[in-house]
Each structure stands twice: as structure tokens, then as C-alpha cells.
Amino acid sequence: MDRFSILVGDITKSGAEAIVNAANTTLLGGSGVDGAIHRAAGPELLAECRTLGGCETGQARLTGGYRLPAKYVLHTPGPVWRGGGAGEAALLASCYRSCLLLAEAHGIETVDFPSISTGVYGYPMAQAAAVALKAIMDFLREHELPRRVRMVCHSPEAAEIYRQTYNMWYAEDKDGRL
Ligand code: APR
């Protein structure tokens, strides 16, 4: 699927029309990618987030990007990893689907994701990658928009896990391997 790709980078530098923020339910900022996005976007982002009244885990909210290169930020609180028996996979899949539905509804063509819940929230990377890729690939098969989706990994190790997972499940043939 040439509409999806995996790369290593800092999502705050992304030129995608929308970047996704691995937020918390208050939407009032935090550490990790949340902290990086708020630092790069500037105070207007927090001011807009304050008007949203929070967001449930697995849901998504759209704001402006302000001083970010991205025009929009899609904020989604991922699940905290509690060992896998508390519905974490379904909630994580819902994060990806909610962001993609919101992007489609706003005619957004390109969306970059970080690896939601795999930092502070402790979701094991390989298990998160399987959930994330299935949610993204299932959505792209059913929808024309977004035109392009990328997974922006913060380290080569994370990207390798995503690439291995992708190649195991989605590479049409060895030439299609990332
Ligand atoms: N660009 C891309 N990916 C990043 C960046 C960045 N600039 N910074 C961190 N990451 C990666 C991390 O390496 C991790 O793989 O994003 C992934 C998600 O990690 P976190 O940012 O810790 O998010 P999460 O695990 O979902 O925890 C969310 O942390 O920051 C707080 O307010 C946030 O309470 C919420 C919680």
C-alpha cells in the first residue's frame, strides 16, 4: 500500500497537513510527544485545548497547529497499558480510527502519527504496532481520505519494529517490503 509509510523523525517537524498528538484526557499537555507538540505549537494551542473540555480515551479532537508546520493537530488519549486484559487493544485501535475519521471529515489529505501509548503509557511497542497497523490499513482500504498516512517513529529501533510488523502482515510481495 503506497498510501502508508514508516519513518524515523520528530513529528513536530512534520510537514503533514495534520499531526497526531498522543495526549491525555485533559488535553492540557504533558511530557513526551504531547510536551514536544505544545512547545513547538506555542501557547495558542493550549488556549484552544482549554476550550475543548477534555477527551475520552480512544476518542479524538481537532485543533489548529499554530506555530507548527502542520496545519492541524489531532489529539487522542491512548490507553494506559495494564497488562493487556483491560481492553487496551480496542482502545488503541479506536485512537487511530477516531483520528482518521476526523481527518476525513475535515478533508485532510496527509496525517502523521506517533506511536501512541508506547511511551509513558507503557504499551509494548510490538503489540502496539500490530494494533496500529491493522487499524490504519483497514481504514485506508475503506476510505479515500486521508490520501497519505505515515507512522513517525522516534527511534530506529521503533521503526524497525513497525517495519517488521508491516512486512509480516501487509507487504504484497518482497518488492513491496519497506
Ligand atoms: N516525535 C515522534 N515521536 C515521539 C516524539 C516526537 N517528537 N517524542 C516522543 N515520541 C514517541 C515516544 O518515543 C513513544 O514511542 O511517541 C511515543 C508515545 O510516547 P509518549 O509521548 O510518552 O505518549 P504516550 O505513551 O501515549 O503517553 C501519553 O504522556 O506526555 C504524556 O500528556 C501525555 O499523559 C500523556 C501520556
Short mmCIF file of C-alpha atoms and ligand atoms in Angstrom, two decimals:
data_model
loop_
_atom_site.label_atom_id
_atom_site.label_comp_id
_atom_site.label_asym_id
_atom_site.label_seq_id
_atom_site.Cartn_x
_atom_site.Cartn_y
_atom_site.Cartn_z
CA MET A 1 0.00 0.00 0.00
CA ASP A 2 1.80 3.13 -1.18
CA ARG A 3 -0.51 5.39 0.85
CA PHE A 4 1.21 4.32 4.06
CA SER A 5 4.85 4.57 5.12
CA ILE A 6 7.06 4.40 8.19
CA LEU A 7 9.87 6.81 9.01
CA VAL A 8 12.12 7.94 11.85
CA GLY A 9 11.77 11.56 12.91
CA ASP A 10 10.45 14.25 15.18
CA ILE A 11 6.73 14.64 14.48
CA THR A 12 6.82 18.33 15.46
CA LYS A 13 8.90 18.93 12.33
CA SER A 14 6.41 17.12 10.10
CA GLY A 15 5.04 18.90 7.04
CA ALA A 16 1.90 16.76 7.03
CA GLU A 17 -1.39 18.67 6.98
CA ALA A 18 -2.22 17.12 10.37
CA ILE A 19 -0.08 15.52 13.04
CA VAL A 20 -1.47 13.35 15.82
CA ASN A 21 -0.73 14.09 19.46
CA ALA A 22 -0.52 11.25 21.99
CA ALA A 23 -2.41 13.27 24.56
CA ASN A 24 -4.06 12.63 27.91
CA THR A 25 -7.75 13.01 28.68
CA THR A 26 -7.35 16.57 29.99
CA LEU A 27 -5.82 17.72 26.67
CA LEU A 28 -3.81 20.20 28.75
CA GLY A 29 -0.36 18.99 27.71
CA GLY A 30 2.20 16.71 29.30
CA SER A 31 5.62 15.23 28.57
CA GLY A 32 6.70 13.06 25.64
CA VAL A 33 5.25 13.90 22.25
CA ASP A 34 2.47 15.90 23.95
CA GLY A 35 5.04 18.17 25.55
CA ALA A 36 7.03 18.47 22.33
CA ILE A 37 3.96 19.40 20.28
CA HIS A 38 2.80 22.01 22.77
CA ARG A 39 6.30 23.52 23.00
CA ALA A 40 6.56 23.75 19.21
CA ALA A 41 2.97 24.97 18.65
CA GLY A 42 3.16 27.69 21.27
CA PRO A 43 0.63 28.89 23.87
CA GLU A 44 -2.25 29.32 21.45
CA LEU A 45 -2.52 25.53 21.21
CA LEU A 46 -3.09 25.18 24.96
CA ALA A 47 -5.56 28.07 24.84
CA GLU A 48 -7.62 26.22 22.21
CA CYS A 49 -7.29 22.92 24.08
CA ARG A 50 -8.72 24.56 27.17
CA THR A 51 -11.94 25.24 25.26
CA LEU A 52 -12.43 21.56 24.37
CA GLY A 53 -13.29 20.21 27.84
CA GLY A 54 -11.01 17.18 27.58
CA CYS A 55 -11.33 14.00 25.51
CA GLU A 56 -12.09 10.37 26.38
CA THR A 57 -9.51 7.67 25.81
CA GLY A 58 -9.82 6.38 22.25
CA GLN A 59 -11.60 9.49 21.00
CA ALA A 60 -10.02 12.41 19.10
CA ARG A 61 -10.26 16.20 18.92
CA LEU A 62 -9.02 18.56 16.18
CA THR A 63 -7.25 21.86 16.80
CA GLY A 64 -5.12 24.29 14.82
CA GLY A 65 -1.38 23.73 14.56
CA TYR A 66 -0.36 27.34 15.26
CA ARG A 67 3.47 27.62 15.14
CA LEU A 68 3.87 24.00 13.99
CA PRO A 69 4.50 23.34 10.27
CA ALA A 70 1.36 21.17 10.39
CA LYS A 71 -1.92 22.99 9.86
CA TYR A 72 -3.82 20.84 12.35
CA VAL A 73 -3.25 18.69 15.44
CA LEU A 74 -5.43 15.64 16.10
CA HIS A 75 -5.34 14.97 19.85
CA THR A 76 -6.10 11.44 21.04
CA PRO A 77 -5.60 9.98 24.54
CA GLY A 78 -4.30 6.43 24.23
CA PRO A 79 -4.90 3.66 26.78
CA VAL A 80 -2.52 3.11 29.67
CA TRP A 81 -1.05 -0.42 29.40
CA ARG A 82 -2.39 -2.57 32.25
CA GLY A 83 -1.16 -5.95 31.04
CA GLY A 84 -3.48 -6.36 28.05
CA GLY A 85 -6.65 -7.55 29.78
CA ALA A 86 -8.38 -4.19 30.19
CA GLY A 87 -9.44 -3.57 26.61
CA GLU A 88 -6.24 -1.74 25.72
CA ALA A 89 -6.05 -3.06 22.15
CA ALA A 90 -9.58 -1.95 21.29
CA LEU A 91 -8.98 1.48 22.81
CA LEU A 92 -5.69 1.89 20.94
CA ALA A 93 -7.32 0.88 17.65
CA SER A 94 -10.04 3.41 18.39
CA CYS A 95 -7.41 6.17 18.74
CA TYR A 96 -6.18 5.56 15.21
CA ARG A 97 -9.66 5.15 13.73
CA SER A 98 -11.02 8.25 15.50
CA CYS A 99 -8.14 10.40 14.20
CA LEU A 100 -8.56 9.08 10.65
CA LEU A 101 -12.35 9.62 10.69
CA LEU A 102 -11.86 13.18 11.95
CA ALA A 103 -9.21 13.86 9.30
CA GLU A 104 -11.54 12.51 6.58
CA ALA A 105 -14.43 14.63 7.88
CA HIS A 106 -12.28 17.74 7.53
CA GLY A 107 -10.90 16.83 4.10
CA ILE A 108 -7.39 16.46 5.49
CA GLU A 109 -5.15 14.71 2.97
CA THR A 110 -1.98 13.81 4.91
CA VAL A 111 -1.74 12.61 8.51
CA ASP A 112 1.34 11.68 10.53
CA PHE A 113 1.02 9.53 13.67
CA PRO A 114 3.40 8.97 16.56
CA SER A 115 3.38 5.54 18.18
CA ILE A 116 0.50 6.20 20.57
CA SER A 117 0.70 4.83 24.14
CA THR A 118 4.18 3.28 23.70
CA GLY A 119 5.99 5.82 25.90
CA VAL A 120 4.70 6.99 29.29
CA TYR A 121 1.63 4.77 28.90
CA GLY A 122 3.79 1.67 28.64
CA TYR A 123 2.14 -0.16 25.75
CA PRO A 124 4.66 -2.74 24.42
CA MET A 125 5.87 -1.47 21.03
CA ALA A 126 5.41 -4.71 19.05
CA GLN A 127 1.86 -5.20 20.31
CA ALA A 128 1.02 -1.54 19.69
CA ALA A 129 2.45 -1.77 16.17
CA ALA A 130 0.19 -4.71 15.29
CA VAL A 131 -2.88 -2.81 16.54
CA ALA A 132 -1.88 0.47 14.91
CA LEU A 133 -1.07 -1.02 11.50
CA LYS A 134 -4.29 -3.05 11.38
CA ALA A 135 -6.39 -0.01 12.27
CA ILE A 136 -4.63 2.17 9.69
CA MET A 137 -4.61 -0.37 6.87
CA ASP A 138 -8.25 -1.38 7.44
CA PHE A 139 -9.26 2.30 7.32
CA LEU A 140 -7.26 3.10 4.18
CA ARG A 141 -8.86 0.16 2.37
CA GLU A 142 -12.33 1.60 3.09
CA HIS A 143 -11.66 5.35 2.63
CA GLU A 144 -10.15 7.66 0.01
CA LEU A 145 -9.05 10.25 2.59
CA PRO A 146 -6.55 10.73 4.07
CA ARG A 147 -4.55 10.24 0.88
CA ARG A 148 -1.33 9.57 2.83
CA VAL A 149 -0.66 8.29 6.35
CA ARG A 150 2.76 7.91 7.95
CA MET A 151 3.99 6.45 11.21
CA VAL A 152 6.71 8.76 12.55
CA CYS A 153 8.86 6.70 14.92
CA HIS A 154 11.15 8.47 17.36
CA SER A 155 13.93 5.91 17.09
CA PRO A 156 15.34 3.47 14.51
CA GLU A 157 14.53 0.63 16.90
CA ALA A 158 10.85 1.60 16.96
CA ALA A 159 10.79 1.97 13.17
CA GLU A 160 12.30 -1.50 12.78
CA ILE A 161 9.55 -3.00 14.91
CA TYR A 162 6.90 -1.25 12.79
CA ARG A 163 8.60 -2.32 9.56
CA GLN A 164 8.85 -5.94 10.66
CA THR A 165 5.20 -5.93 11.66
CA TYR A 166 4.21 -4.28 8.38
CA ASN A 167 6.22 -6.75 6.30
CA MET A 168 4.75 -9.70 8.20
CA TRP A 169 1.14 -8.66 7.60
CA TYR A 170 0.88 -6.20 4.73
CA ALA A 171 3.73 -6.31 2.23
CA GLU A 172 2.09 -7.55 -1.01
CA ASP A 173 5.37 -9.15 -2.09
CA LYS A 174 9.04 -8.93 -1.25
CA ASP A 175 9.37 -5.93 -3.62
CA GLY A 176 6.73 -4.18 -1.59
CA ARG A 177 8.69 -4.61 1.60
CA LEU A 178 9.60 -1.36 3.35
N1 APR B 1 8.15 12.69 17.56
C1 APR B 1 7.68 11.44 17.35
N2 APR B 1 7.51 10.54 18.34
C2 APR B 1 7.81 10.93 19.59
C3 APR B 1 8.30 12.22 19.89
C4 APR B 1 8.46 13.12 18.81
N3 APR B 1 8.91 14.38 18.99
N4 APR B 1 8.51 12.30 21.25
C5 APR B 1 8.19 11.10 21.75
N5 APR B 1 7.78 10.27 20.77
C6 APR B 1 7.35 8.87 20.86
C7 APR B 1 7.83 8.10 22.04
O1 APR B 1 9.13 7.59 21.82
C8 APR B 1 6.78 6.99 22.10
O2 APR B 1 7.16 5.93 21.23
O3 APR B 1 5.94 8.90 20.97
C9 APR B 1 5.52 7.66 21.53
C10 APR B 1 4.45 7.96 22.58
O4 APR B 1 5.10 8.30 23.80
P1 APR B 1 4.50 9.42 24.79
O5 APR B 1 4.72 10.74 24.19
O6 APR B 1 5.09 9.13 26.14
O7 APR B 1 2.92 9.17 24.80
P2 APR B 1 2.07 8.01 25.49
O8 APR B 1 2.88 6.79 25.76
O9 APR B 1 0.85 7.89 24.64
O10 APR B 1 1.70 8.64 26.90
C11 APR B 1 0.82 9.74 26.91
O11 APR B 1 2.30 11.05 28.25
O12 APR B 1 3.13 13.05 27.57
C12 APR B 1 2.16 12.47 28.34
O13 APR B 1 0.34 14.01 28.31
C13 APR B 1 0.78 12.76 27.82
O14 APR B 1 -0.28 11.81 29.74
C14 APR B 1 0.02 11.59 28.38
C15 APR B 1 1.00 10.46 28.23
#
